[in-house]
Coordinates of C-alpha atoms in Angstrom, one line a residue:
M1 CA 16.6 13.8 -0.3
T2 CA 17.9 17.0 -1.8
T3 CA 16.0 19.3 -4.1
S4 CA 17.1 20.1 -7.6
D5 CA 18.9 23.2 -6.3
G6 CA 20.9 21.1 -3.9
Q7 CA 19.0 22.2 -0.7
T8 CA 17.5 19.8 1.8
P9 CA 13.8 20.7 2.4
E10 CA 12.8 21.0 6.0
V11 CA 10.2 18.3 6.9
T12 CA 8.5 19.0 10.2
E13 CA 5.8 17.0 12.2
E14 CA 3.3 19.6 10.9
H15 CA 4.3 18.8 7.3
I16 CA 3.9 15.1 7.9
E17 CA 0.4 15.5 9.4
R18 CA -0.7 17.6 6.4
L19 CA 0.8 15.0 4.1
K20 CA -1.3 12.3 5.9
E21 CA -4.4 14.4 5.5
N22 CA -3.8 14.8 1.8
M23 CA -3.2 11.1 1.5
E24 CA -6.7 10.5 3.0
K25 CA -8.2 12.3 0.1
V26 CA -7.0 9.6 -2.1
E27 CA -9.8 7.3 -0.8
E28 CA -12.5 9.4 -2.3
L29 CA -10.7 9.8 -5.6
S30 CA -10.0 6.0 -5.6
K31 CA -13.7 5.4 -5.4
R32 CA -14.3 7.5 -8.5
L33 CA -11.5 5.7 -10.2
V34 CA -13.0 2.3 -9.5
E35 CA -16.4 3.5 -10.7
V36 CA -15.1 4.9 -14.0
M37 CA -13.1 1.8 -14.7
A38 CA -16.0 -0.5 -13.8
G39 CA -18.2 1.3 -16.3
K40 CA -15.6 1.2 -19.1
T41 CA -16.8 -0.2 -22.4
P42 CA -14.2 -2.8 -23.5
H43 CA -12.6 -2.4 -26.9
T44 CA -11.1 -5.0 -29.2
P45 CA -7.8 -6.3 -27.6
A46 CA -6.2 -6.3 -31.0
L47 CA -6.0 -2.5 -30.8
D48 CA -3.6 -2.7 -27.9
G49 CA -0.8 -4.6 -29.4
P50 CA 0.4 -6.8 -32.3
N51 CA -0.7 -10.4 -32.8
Q52 CA 1.3 -12.8 -30.6
E53 CA 2.5 -14.5 -33.8
L54 CA 5.0 -11.6 -34.3
Y55 CA 6.7 -12.3 -31.0
A56 CA 6.6 -16.1 -31.6
R57 CA 8.3 -15.6 -35.0
A58 CA 10.9 -13.3 -33.4
A59 CA 11.6 -15.7 -30.6
T60 CA 12.0 -18.6 -33.0
A61 CA 14.4 -16.6 -35.1
Y62 CA 16.3 -15.4 -32.1
W63 CA 16.8 -18.9 -30.7
A64 CA 17.6 -20.3 -34.1
E65 CA 20.4 -17.7 -34.4
A66 CA 21.5 -18.6 -30.8
W67 CA 21.7 -22.3 -31.7
Q68 CA 23.7 -21.6 -34.8
N69 CA 25.9 -19.0 -33.2
P70 CA 25.9 -19.5 -29.4
A71 CA 29.1 -17.4 -28.9
K72 CA 27.2 -14.4 -30.1
L73 CA 24.4 -14.9 -27.6
M74 CA 27.0 -15.5 -24.8
E75 CA 28.9 -12.4 -25.7
Q76 CA 25.7 -10.3 -25.4
Q77 CA 24.8 -11.9 -22.1
V78 CA 28.2 -11.4 -20.6
E79 CA 28.2 -7.8 -21.7
Y80 CA 24.9 -7.3 -20.0
W81 CA 25.9 -9.0 -16.8
S82 CA 29.2 -7.1 -16.7
K83 CA 27.5 -3.7 -17.1
S84 CA 24.8 -4.6 -14.5
V85 CA 27.4 -5.7 -11.9
L86 CA 29.5 -2.5 -12.6
N87 CA 26.4 -0.3 -12.1
F88 CA 25.7 -2.0 -8.8
A89 CA 29.3 -1.8 -7.7
E90 CA 29.5 1.9 -8.5
A91 CA 26.3 2.6 -6.6
Q92 CA 27.7 0.7 -3.6
R93 CA 31.0 2.6 -3.7
A94 CA 29.1 6.0 -4.0
M95 CA 26.9 5.2 -1.0
T96 CA 30.0 4.3 1.0
S97 CA 32.2 7.2 0.0
G98 CA 29.5 9.8 -0.6
Q99 CA 31.2 10.6 -3.9
V100 CA 29.8 10.0 -7.4
E101 CA 32.0 9.8 -10.5
E102 CA 31.3 12.2 -13.3
T103 CA 29.0 11.1 -16.1
D104 CA 30.4 9.1 -19.0
G105 CA 29.4 11.7 -21.5
A106 CA 26.3 9.7 -22.8
K107 CA 23.9 11.5 -25.1
P108 CA 21.7 13.9 -23.0
D109 CA 18.2 12.6 -22.3
R110 CA 15.7 15.3 -21.2
R111 CA 13.9 12.7 -19.0
F112 CA 17.0 12.6 -16.8
S113 CA 17.6 16.4 -16.5
N114 CA 17.2 16.5 -12.7
P115 CA 20.7 16.7 -11.1
M116 CA 19.7 13.9 -8.8
W117 CA 20.0 11.4 -11.6
E118 CA 23.8 12.1 -11.4
T119 CA 24.4 13.1 -7.8
N120 CA 22.2 10.7 -5.9
P121 CA 23.6 7.1 -5.9
Y122 CA 20.1 5.5 -5.8
F123 CA 18.7 7.4 -8.8
R124 CA 22.0 7.2 -10.6
F125 CA 21.9 3.4 -10.3
V126 CA 18.3 3.3 -11.4
R127 CA 19.1 5.4 -14.5
Q128 CA 22.2 3.4 -15.4
Q129 CA 20.5 0.1 -15.1
Y130 CA 17.5 1.2 -17.1
Q131 CA 19.8 2.4 -19.9
T132 CA 21.7 -0.9 -19.7
N133 CA 18.5 -2.9 -20.0
A134 CA 17.4 -0.7 -22.9
Q135 CA 20.6 -1.3 -24.7
A136 CA 20.3 -5.1 -24.2
I137 CA 16.8 -5.2 -25.6
R138 CA 17.8 -3.1 -28.7
Q139 CA 20.8 -5.3 -29.2
A140 CA 18.8 -8.5 -28.9
V141 CA 16.2 -7.2 -31.4
A142 CA 18.9 -6.1 -33.8
S143 CA 20.5 -9.5 -33.7
V144 CA 17.3 -11.2 -35.0
E145 CA 18.1 -11.8 -38.6
D146 CA 15.7 -14.4 -40.0
L147 CA 12.6 -12.1 -40.1
E148 CA 10.8 -10.4 -43.0
A149 CA 11.6 -6.7 -43.2
K150 CA 8.2 -5.6 -42.0
D151 CA 8.3 -8.0 -39.0
K152 CA 11.7 -6.7 -38.1
Q153 CA 10.5 -3.1 -38.3
R154 CA 7.5 -3.9 -36.2
L155 CA 9.5 -5.8 -33.6
T156 CA 11.9 -2.8 -33.4
Y157 CA 9.0 -0.4 -32.9
F158 CA 7.2 -2.4 -30.3
S159 CA 10.3 -3.2 -28.3
Q160 CA 11.1 0.5 -28.2
Q161 CA 7.6 1.2 -26.9
I162 CA 8.3 -1.3 -24.1
I163 CA 11.6 0.5 -23.3
D164 CA 9.9 3.9 -23.2
M165 CA 7.0 2.5 -21.1
M166 CA 9.4 1.1 -18.5
A167 CA 11.4 4.3 -18.1
P168 CA 12.0 5.0 -14.3
T169 CA 10.6 8.5 -14.8
N170 CA 7.2 6.9 -15.4
F171 CA 7.0 5.6 -11.8
L172 CA 6.6 7.7 -8.7
A173 CA 9.2 5.8 -6.6
T174 CA 11.9 6.4 -9.2
N175 CA 11.0 9.9 -10.3
P176 CA 12.9 12.5 -8.2
D177 CA 11.0 15.4 -9.7
A178 CA 7.7 13.9 -8.6
L179 CA 8.9 12.9 -5.2
E180 CA 10.4 16.3 -4.5
K181 CA 7.2 18.1 -5.5
A182 CA 5.1 15.7 -3.4
V183 CA 7.2 16.6 -0.3
E184 CA 7.3 20.3 -1.1
T185 CA 3.5 20.4 -1.6
E186 CA 2.7 18.1 1.3
G187 CA 1.2 15.5 -1.1
Q188 CA -1.1 18.0 -2.8
S189 CA 0.6 17.5 -6.1
L190 CA -0.3 13.8 -5.9
I191 CA -3.9 14.6 -5.0
K192 CA -4.1 17.0 -8.0
G193 CA -2.5 14.4 -10.2
L194 CA -5.0 11.7 -9.2
E195 CA -7.8 14.2 -9.8
N196 CA -6.3 14.9 -13.3
L197 CA -6.1 11.1 -14.0
V198 CA -9.7 10.4 -12.8
S199 CA -11.0 13.4 -14.8
D200 CA -9.3 12.2 -18.0
L201 CA -10.7 8.7 -17.5
E202 CA -14.2 10.0 -16.9
A203 CA -14.0 12.3 -20.0
N204 CA -13.2 9.3 -22.1
D205 CA -15.4 6.5 -20.7
G206 CA -12.5 4.8 -19.0
E207 CA -10.0 5.1 -21.9
L208 CA -6.8 6.7 -20.8
V209 CA -6.3 9.7 -23.2
V210 CA -3.9 12.2 -21.7
K211 CA -5.2 15.7 -22.0
L212 CA -2.5 17.8 -23.6
A213 CA -3.9 21.3 -23.3
D214 CA -6.1 23.4 -21.0
E215 CA -9.4 23.2 -22.9
S216 CA -10.9 26.0 -20.8
A217 CA -8.4 28.5 -22.4
F218 CA -9.8 28.2 -25.9
E219 CA -13.1 28.8 -27.8
V220 CA -13.5 27.9 -31.4
G221 CA -14.8 31.0 -33.0
G222 CA -13.9 33.0 -29.9
N223 CA -10.1 33.2 -29.7
I224 CA -9.2 30.7 -32.4
A225 CA -10.7 30.2 -35.9
T226 CA -11.7 33.9 -36.0
T227 CA -11.1 34.9 -39.6
P228 CA -14.3 36.5 -40.8
G229 CA -16.5 34.5 -43.2
D230 CA -19.9 32.7 -43.5
V231 CA -21.2 29.3 -44.1
V232 CA -22.9 29.5 -47.5
Y233 CA -23.8 25.9 -48.1
R234 CA -24.4 22.9 -45.9
N235 CA -25.2 19.2 -46.6
R236 CA -24.9 15.9 -44.7
M237 CA -21.2 15.8 -45.3
M238 CA -19.9 19.3 -44.9
E239 CA -20.3 23.0 -44.4
L240 CA -18.8 25.2 -47.1
I241 CA -17.3 28.4 -45.6
Q242 CA -16.6 31.4 -47.8
Y243 CA -14.2 33.9 -46.2
K244 CA -14.8 37.6 -46.5
P245 CA -12.4 39.5 -48.9
A246 CA -9.5 41.4 -47.4
T247 CA -8.8 43.4 -50.6
E248 CA -10.8 45.6 -53.0
T249 CA -10.2 43.3 -55.9
V250 CA -9.6 39.5 -56.1
H251 CA -8.4 37.0 -58.7
E252 CA -11.2 35.7 -60.8
T253 CA -10.5 32.0 -60.1
P254 CA -11.5 31.1 -56.5
I255 CA -9.7 28.6 -54.2
V256 CA -11.5 25.8 -52.5
L257 CA -9.5 24.2 -49.7
F258 CA -10.2 20.6 -48.5
P259 CA -8.7 20.0 -45.0
P260 CA -8.4 16.4 -43.6
W261 CA -11.5 15.1 -41.8
I262 CA -9.4 13.2 -39.3
N263 CA -8.8 16.6 -37.7
K264 CA -10.6 19.9 -37.9
F265 CA -9.9 22.6 -40.4
Y266 CA -9.0 25.4 -38.0
I267 CA -5.4 24.2 -37.8
L268 CA -5.1 26.6 -40.7
D269 CA -6.8 29.4 -38.7
L270 CA -5.5 29.1 -35.1
K271 CA -4.7 32.8 -34.7
A272 CA -4.3 35.8 -36.9
Q273 CA -0.5 35.6 -36.8
N274 CA -0.2 32.1 -38.3
S275 CA -3.5 31.8 -40.2
L276 CA -3.0 30.5 -43.7
I277 CA -6.7 31.2 -44.3
K278 CA -6.4 34.9 -43.3
W279 CA -3.1 35.2 -45.3
V280 CA -4.7 33.8 -48.5
T281 CA -7.5 36.4 -48.4
E282 CA -5.0 39.1 -47.8
Q283 CA -3.2 38.1 -51.1
G284 CA -6.4 38.9 -53.0
Y285 CA -8.2 35.5 -53.4
T286 CA -11.7 34.3 -52.9
L287 CA -11.3 31.4 -50.5
F288 CA -13.7 28.7 -49.6
V289 CA -12.9 26.0 -47.0
V290 CA -14.8 22.8 -46.3
S291 CA -15.7 21.9 -42.7
W292 CA -16.5 18.2 -42.5
I293 CA -19.0 16.4 -40.4
N294 CA -17.8 14.7 -37.2
A295 CA -19.1 11.2 -37.7
D296 CA -21.4 9.3 -35.3
S297 CA -22.9 5.9 -35.6
S298 CA -25.6 7.2 -38.0
H299 CA -22.8 7.8 -40.6
A300 CA -21.5 4.2 -40.5
D301 CA -22.3 3.5 -44.1
I302 CA -20.7 6.7 -45.5
G303 CA -17.8 5.8 -47.8
M304 CA -15.0 7.4 -49.8
E305 CA -17.5 7.9 -52.7
D306 CA -19.7 10.1 -50.4
Y307 CA -16.8 12.3 -49.5
I308 CA -16.1 12.7 -53.2
Q309 CA -19.7 13.2 -54.4
D310 CA -21.2 15.2 -51.5
G311 CA -17.9 16.8 -50.4
F312 CA -15.4 17.5 -53.2
L313 CA -17.6 17.5 -56.3
T314 CA -20.5 19.4 -54.6
A315 CA -18.2 22.0 -53.1
I316 CA -16.5 22.6 -56.5
E317 CA -19.9 23.0 -58.1
E318 CA -21.3 25.4 -55.4
V319 CA -18.1 27.5 -55.6
K320 CA -18.4 27.7 -59.4
S321 CA -22.0 28.8 -59.0
I322 CA -21.3 31.4 -56.4
C323 CA -18.4 32.9 -58.2
K324 CA -19.9 32.4 -61.7
V325 CA -16.8 30.7 -63.0
K326 CA -16.0 27.5 -64.9
Q327 CA -13.0 26.4 -62.9
V328 CA -11.5 26.5 -59.4
N329 CA -8.1 26.0 -57.9
A330 CA -8.2 23.1 -55.4
V331 CA -6.1 22.4 -52.3
G332 CA -6.1 19.1 -50.4
Y333 CA -4.3 18.5 -47.1
C334 CA -3.2 15.0 -46.0
I335 CA -6.1 12.5 -46.5
A336 CA -8.1 15.2 -48.3
G337 CA -5.1 15.5 -50.7
T338 CA -5.3 11.8 -51.3
T339 CA -9.0 12.1 -51.9
L340 CA -8.5 15.1 -54.2
S341 CA -6.2 12.9 -56.3
L342 CA -9.0 10.3 -56.5
T343 CA -11.5 13.1 -57.5
L344 CA -9.1 14.4 -60.2
S345 CA -8.9 10.9 -61.7
L346 CA -12.7 10.7 -61.7
L347 CA -13.0 14.1 -63.3
K348 CA -10.5 13.2 -65.9
Q349 CA -12.4 10.0 -66.8
R350 CA -15.6 12.0 -67.0
G351 CA -14.1 14.7 -69.2
D352 CA -14.8 17.4 -66.5
K353 CA -12.3 20.3 -66.4
S354 CA -13.6 22.1 -63.3
V355 CA -10.3 22.0 -61.5
K356 CA -7.7 24.4 -63.0
S357 CA -4.8 23.5 -60.7
A358 CA -4.3 21.3 -57.6
T359 CA -2.1 21.9 -54.6
F360 CA -1.3 19.0 -52.2
F361 CA -0.2 19.5 -48.6
T362 CA 1.6 16.5 -47.1
T363 CA -0.3 14.1 -49.4
L364 CA 0.4 10.4 -49.8
T365 CA -0.9 8.7 -52.9
D366 CA 1.6 5.8 -53.3
F367 CA 1.4 3.7 -50.1
G368 CA 4.0 1.1 -51.3
E369 CA 6.1 2.3 -48.4
Q370 CA 4.3 2.8 -45.2
G371 CA 7.0 4.4 -43.1
E372 CA 6.4 4.8 -39.4
F373 CA 2.8 3.5 -39.8
T374 CA 4.1 0.1 -40.9
P375 CA 3.5 -1.4 -37.3
F376 CA -0.2 -0.4 -37.5
L377 CA -1.0 -1.2 -41.1
Q378 CA -0.6 -5.0 -40.9
N379 CA -3.6 -7.3 -40.9
D380 CA -3.6 -8.0 -37.1
F381 CA -4.2 -4.3 -36.3
V382 CA -6.4 -3.6 -39.3
D383 CA -8.5 -6.6 -38.5
G384 CA -8.9 -5.3 -35.0
I385 CA -9.9 -1.9 -36.3
E386 CA -12.5 -3.5 -38.5
E387 CA -13.9 -5.5 -35.6
Q388 CA -14.2 -2.4 -33.5
V389 CA -15.7 -0.4 -36.5
N390 CA -18.3 -3.1 -37.0
R391 CA -19.2 -2.8 -33.4
D392 CA -19.3 1.0 -33.2
G393 CA -20.1 2.0 -36.8
I394 CA -17.3 4.5 -36.6
L395 CA -13.5 4.6 -36.1
K396 CA -13.4 6.7 -32.9
A397 CA -11.2 9.7 -32.6
W398 CA -9.4 8.4 -29.5
I399 CA -8.2 5.3 -31.4
I400 CA -6.8 7.5 -34.1
G401 CA -5.3 10.0 -31.7
R402 CA -3.7 7.3 -29.6
T403 CA -2.1 5.7 -32.6
M404 CA -0.7 9.0 -33.7
S405 CA 0.6 9.8 -30.2
F406 CA 2.4 6.5 -29.9
L407 CA 4.5 7.5 -32.9
R408 CA 5.9 10.1 -30.6
S409 CA 5.2 8.5 -27.2
K410 CA 7.8 10.4 -25.2
D411 CA 6.5 13.8 -26.1
L412 CA 2.7 13.0 -26.5
I413 CA 2.1 10.4 -23.9
Y414 CA 4.7 9.9 -21.2
T415 CA 5.9 13.4 -20.6
P416 CA 2.4 14.9 -20.4
A417 CA 1.2 12.0 -18.2
I418 CA 4.1 12.6 -15.8
K419 CA 3.4 16.3 -15.6
S420 CA -0.4 15.8 -15.2
Y421 CA -0.7 12.7 -13.0
M422 CA 2.5 12.7 -10.9
M423 CA 3.3 16.4 -10.7
G424 CA -0.3 17.5 -10.6
E425 CA 0.2 20.3 -13.2
T426 CA -2.5 21.8 -15.3
P427 CA -2.0 21.2 -19.0
P428 CA -0.6 24.2 -20.9
A429 CA -2.8 26.7 -22.7
F430 CA -1.4 25.8 -26.1
D431 CA -3.6 26.3 -29.1
L432 CA -1.9 23.6 -31.3
L433 CA -2.3 21.0 -28.6
Y434 CA -5.9 22.0 -28.0
W435 CA -6.5 21.4 -31.7
N436 CA -4.7 18.1 -31.6
G437 CA -7.0 16.9 -28.9
D438 CA -10.2 18.1 -30.7
G439 CA -10.3 15.1 -33.0
A440 CA -13.0 13.7 -35.3
N441 CA -14.5 10.2 -35.7
L442 CA -14.4 8.6 -39.1
P443 CA -17.3 6.7 -40.7
G444 CA -16.7 3.0 -40.5
R445 CA -17.1 2.2 -44.2
M446 CA -14.9 5.0 -45.3
A447 CA -12.2 4.1 -42.7
M448 CA -12.0 0.5 -44.0
Q449 CA -12.0 1.5 -47.7
Y450 CA -9.0 3.8 -46.9
L451 CA -7.1 1.2 -44.8
R452 CA -7.8 -1.8 -47.0
G453 CA -7.9 -0.4 -50.6
L454 CA -5.3 2.5 -50.3
C455 CA -3.0 1.9 -47.4
Q456 CA -2.7 -1.9 -47.6
S457 CA -3.5 -2.8 -51.2
N458 CA -2.1 0.4 -52.8
D459 CA -4.7 0.1 -55.5
F460 CA -4.5 3.7 -56.7
V461 CA -1.0 3.2 -58.1
K462 CA -1.4 -0.5 -59.1
D463 CA -4.5 -1.7 -61.0
G464 CA -6.7 1.2 -59.9
F465 CA -9.1 2.0 -57.1
D466 CA -12.6 0.8 -57.8
L467 CA -15.0 3.6 -56.9
M468 CA -18.2 5.2 -58.3
G469 CA -18.2 2.9 -61.3
H470 CA -14.7 3.9 -62.3
K471 CA -11.2 2.4 -61.8
L472 CA -9.4 5.5 -60.5
H473 CA -5.6 5.7 -61.2
I474 CA -2.9 8.0 -60.2
K475 CA -1.8 8.6 -63.9
D476 CA -5.1 10.4 -64.5
V477 CA -4.1 13.2 -62.3
D478 CA -3.0 15.5 -65.1
V479 CA -3.8 19.1 -64.0
P480 CA -1.0 21.6 -63.2
L481 CA 0.0 20.7 -59.6
M482 CA 2.2 21.7 -56.7
A483 CA 3.0 19.4 -53.8
I484 CA 4.1 20.8 -50.5
T485 CA 5.8 18.2 -48.2
C486 CA 7.7 18.5 -45.0
E487 CA 11.2 17.3 -44.2
T488 CA 10.6 15.7 -40.8
D489 CA 7.0 14.6 -41.4
H490 CA 6.4 11.3 -39.7
I491 CA 2.8 10.9 -41.0
A492 CA 3.3 11.6 -44.7
A493 CA 7.1 11.2 -45.3
W494 CA 8.2 13.5 -48.0
K495 CA 10.0 10.8 -50.0
Y496 CA 6.8 8.7 -50.2
C497 CA 4.9 11.8 -51.3
Y498 CA 7.5 12.3 -53.9
H499 CA 7.1 8.8 -55.3
G500 CA 3.4 9.5 -55.8
V501 CA 3.9 12.9 -57.5
Q502 CA 6.4 11.2 -59.9
Q503 CA 3.6 8.9 -61.1
M504 CA 1.0 11.6 -61.7
G505 CA 0.2 12.3 -65.3
S506 CA 0.5 16.1 -65.2
R507 CA 3.1 17.7 -67.5
S508 CA 3.4 20.7 -65.0
K509 CA 4.6 19.6 -61.6
S510 CA 6.2 21.5 -58.8
F511 CA 7.5 19.7 -55.7
V512 CA 8.6 21.5 -52.5
V513 CA 10.1 20.2 -49.2
S514 CA 9.5 22.5 -46.3
E515 CA 11.7 22.3 -43.2
S516 CA 10.0 20.9 -40.1
G517 CA 7.0 18.5 -39.7
H518 CA 3.5 17.6 -40.7
I519 CA 1.9 20.7 -39.1
A520 CA 4.7 23.3 -38.5
G521 CA 6.0 22.8 -42.0
I522 CA 2.6 23.8 -43.4
V523 CA 1.6 26.4 -40.8
N524 CA 4.7 28.4 -41.5
P525 CA 3.8 32.1 -42.0
P526 CA 6.3 34.4 -43.7
S527 CA 6.3 36.8 -40.8
K528 CA 7.9 34.1 -38.6
K529 CA 11.0 33.8 -40.8
K530 CA 11.5 30.4 -39.3
Y531 CA 11.6 27.4 -41.6
G532 CA 13.0 27.4 -45.1
H533 CA 12.2 25.1 -48.1
Y534 CA 13.8 23.2 -50.9
T535 CA 12.8 23.2 -54.6
N536 CA 14.1 21.3 -57.7
P537 CA 12.3 21.3 -61.0
D538 CA 13.8 17.9 -62.0
L539 CA 11.5 15.2 -60.7
K540 CA 13.1 12.3 -62.7
A541 CA 15.7 11.5 -60.1
D542 CA 15.2 9.4 -57.0
A543 CA 14.2 11.3 -53.8
D544 CA 17.6 11.4 -52.3
T545 CA 19.2 12.8 -55.4
W546 CA 16.3 15.3 -55.8
L547 CA 17.1 16.7 -52.3
K548 CA 20.8 16.7 -52.8
Q549 CA 20.5 18.8 -56.0
A550 CA 17.7 21.0 -54.7
D551 CA 18.0 24.7 -54.0
F552 CA 17.4 25.9 -50.5
H553 CA 15.3 29.0 -49.9
E554 CA 15.2 30.9 -46.6
G555 CA 11.7 31.5 -45.1
S556 CA 8.2 30.2 -45.8
W557 CA 7.1 28.6 -49.0
W558 CA 3.8 30.5 -48.9
P559 CA 4.9 33.5 -51.1
M560 CA 6.4 31.0 -53.7
W561 CA 3.1 29.1 -53.8
E562 CA 1.1 32.3 -54.1
A563 CA 3.3 33.4 -57.1
W564 CA 2.7 30.0 -58.7
L565 CA -1.0 30.2 -58.0
K566 CA -1.3 33.8 -59.3
K567 CA -0.4 32.6 -62.8
R568 CA -3.4 30.2 -62.7
S569 CA -5.9 32.5 -61.1
G570 CA -7.0 34.8 -63.9
K571 CA -7.6 38.5 -64.0
Q572 CA -8.6 40.8 -61.1
V573 CA -12.3 41.3 -60.5
P574 CA -14.2 43.3 -57.8
A575 CA -14.0 41.5 -54.4
R576 CA -16.9 39.1 -53.8
D577 CA -19.1 39.3 -50.7
T578 CA -20.0 36.0 -49.2
G579 CA -22.9 33.9 -50.7
D580 CA -25.5 35.0 -53.2
S581 CA -29.3 34.9 -53.6
D582 CA -29.1 31.1 -54.1
H583 CA -26.6 30.7 -51.3
P584 CA -27.8 32.7 -48.2
R585 CA -25.4 33.1 -45.3
L586 CA -26.4 30.3 -42.9
C587 CA -24.2 31.3 -40.0
P588 CA -20.8 33.0 -39.4
A589 CA -17.5 31.1 -39.7
P590 CA -16.3 28.8 -38.4
G591 CA -19.7 27.3 -38.6
T592 CA -21.5 24.6 -36.6
Y593 CA -20.0 21.3 -37.8
V594 CA -16.6 22.3 -36.3
Q595 CA -18.2 22.7 -32.9
V596 CA -19.3 19.0 -32.7
K597 CA -17.1 17.0 -30.4
A598 CA -16.1 13.4 -31.1
N599 CA -18.0 10.6 -29.5
R600 CA -16.0 8.7 -26.9

């Protein structure tokens, strides 16, 4: 075997002996592995894959097509056989001659960046045959015609998961990087990798959740989430943080920001250079941020109405009381933006004008199109989630995290797993990935209300979402609003966000598409001068036309949003210190709720 730089490593008897010694350490680690797997609490099998009926329908449709058009099936099979034989013949010729033909110019794949995938006949054959198999599977799935659109989308998604899972880079014997490192380190990389694997399994009660970041490198409130502030109110649902002013005067109307409770709020305050929270205070605003509970089984019966009553409505009232104002400007991010929409409908029906304007970050309100989540929002999966929720009382963070990760499995599952378990590398000290792994559990009742009533039934834009004695509807959202969406967002696709905003009742709407994705498109400070954004005041057209006719602006959308917000934030008043006589400072930001780790 040659190394990636083309050199042949020297393997002596001494190296072999040390390699054997390292391999003996596997026995001890194997015992730990057996113990943790034996103690694993089983979860509902429906969480691991679609109902077999999907594959049965696909197989029926495939063979029906083959029966009607056998020539098509034979053409596909002959093409597959031909490529497989050619791959083998080329490998044989290369082994005999010692020469390998140049690549065919296929699209680069980072998984196969090691030169040995090209220069070594064995690895070249493995790569080529894998790519041939992958093409055959995609071709077979594409040829299935007599399936409903959702079933076809799900079949395409799950077949791609199989393709990605079976990549040769995922297996030691067919991964030249891992094999090279094993020889170079005399097997120590494999020992370290097994230690990483066992450690991850032990940390998650036997569930395989790949650790993405070095957790020892970060401390919430220490080197991340450090913008000065105080918790000024606390109840069973949330802590309300008021941030200290950074200017001598502030706008009269305060901002209350509601982050998603699927994750923790400090994504908006990772470090000073990219902290939206810090930046807002520097623009002269009194900013409050909600930090939600991390649910456990005692929160099983908490529903969407509790988030609205004890979260949104309570926070708004407490902010009004502290700042001695009648209105606030509200911001909702992701699921909190969806719930802010529900809250605004409720306030409209009650005749309450406490919210002066609303800003939505990557917010879905119309779930008629489910995008990349379609594979997971059908009854087989949701039924499985409900069964698990009924057992645990909560929707556990690892289930949510795993689902999100499988939408980007190459980057968030397989590549990190290879580096950690086969290469024995320590995960990087990356604050964003640390935050990504610091998830939150969801109350069981709330999770099912959201999945059934909003995601599946789409009640909010149809006949109305029944909650708190009201039938909440999207047309009731009539305050001045701005929606910030992200061009490559795979969680809340901007086109679907756009459909929702179009149906809102407000006469004053602004819609923005930022470059990049669900996080980077929002956490996009002006100082970075990185991602631009699109604007277009005409919201009557379809989404594609809107973008085609939109104006592109270099740089962050933050200053544009602040200019819009300034017009709705009143006069300047002396900067407010945190809390008041009725709202003592309970503890410094980022508070205590954010420190609670999710149950495994």
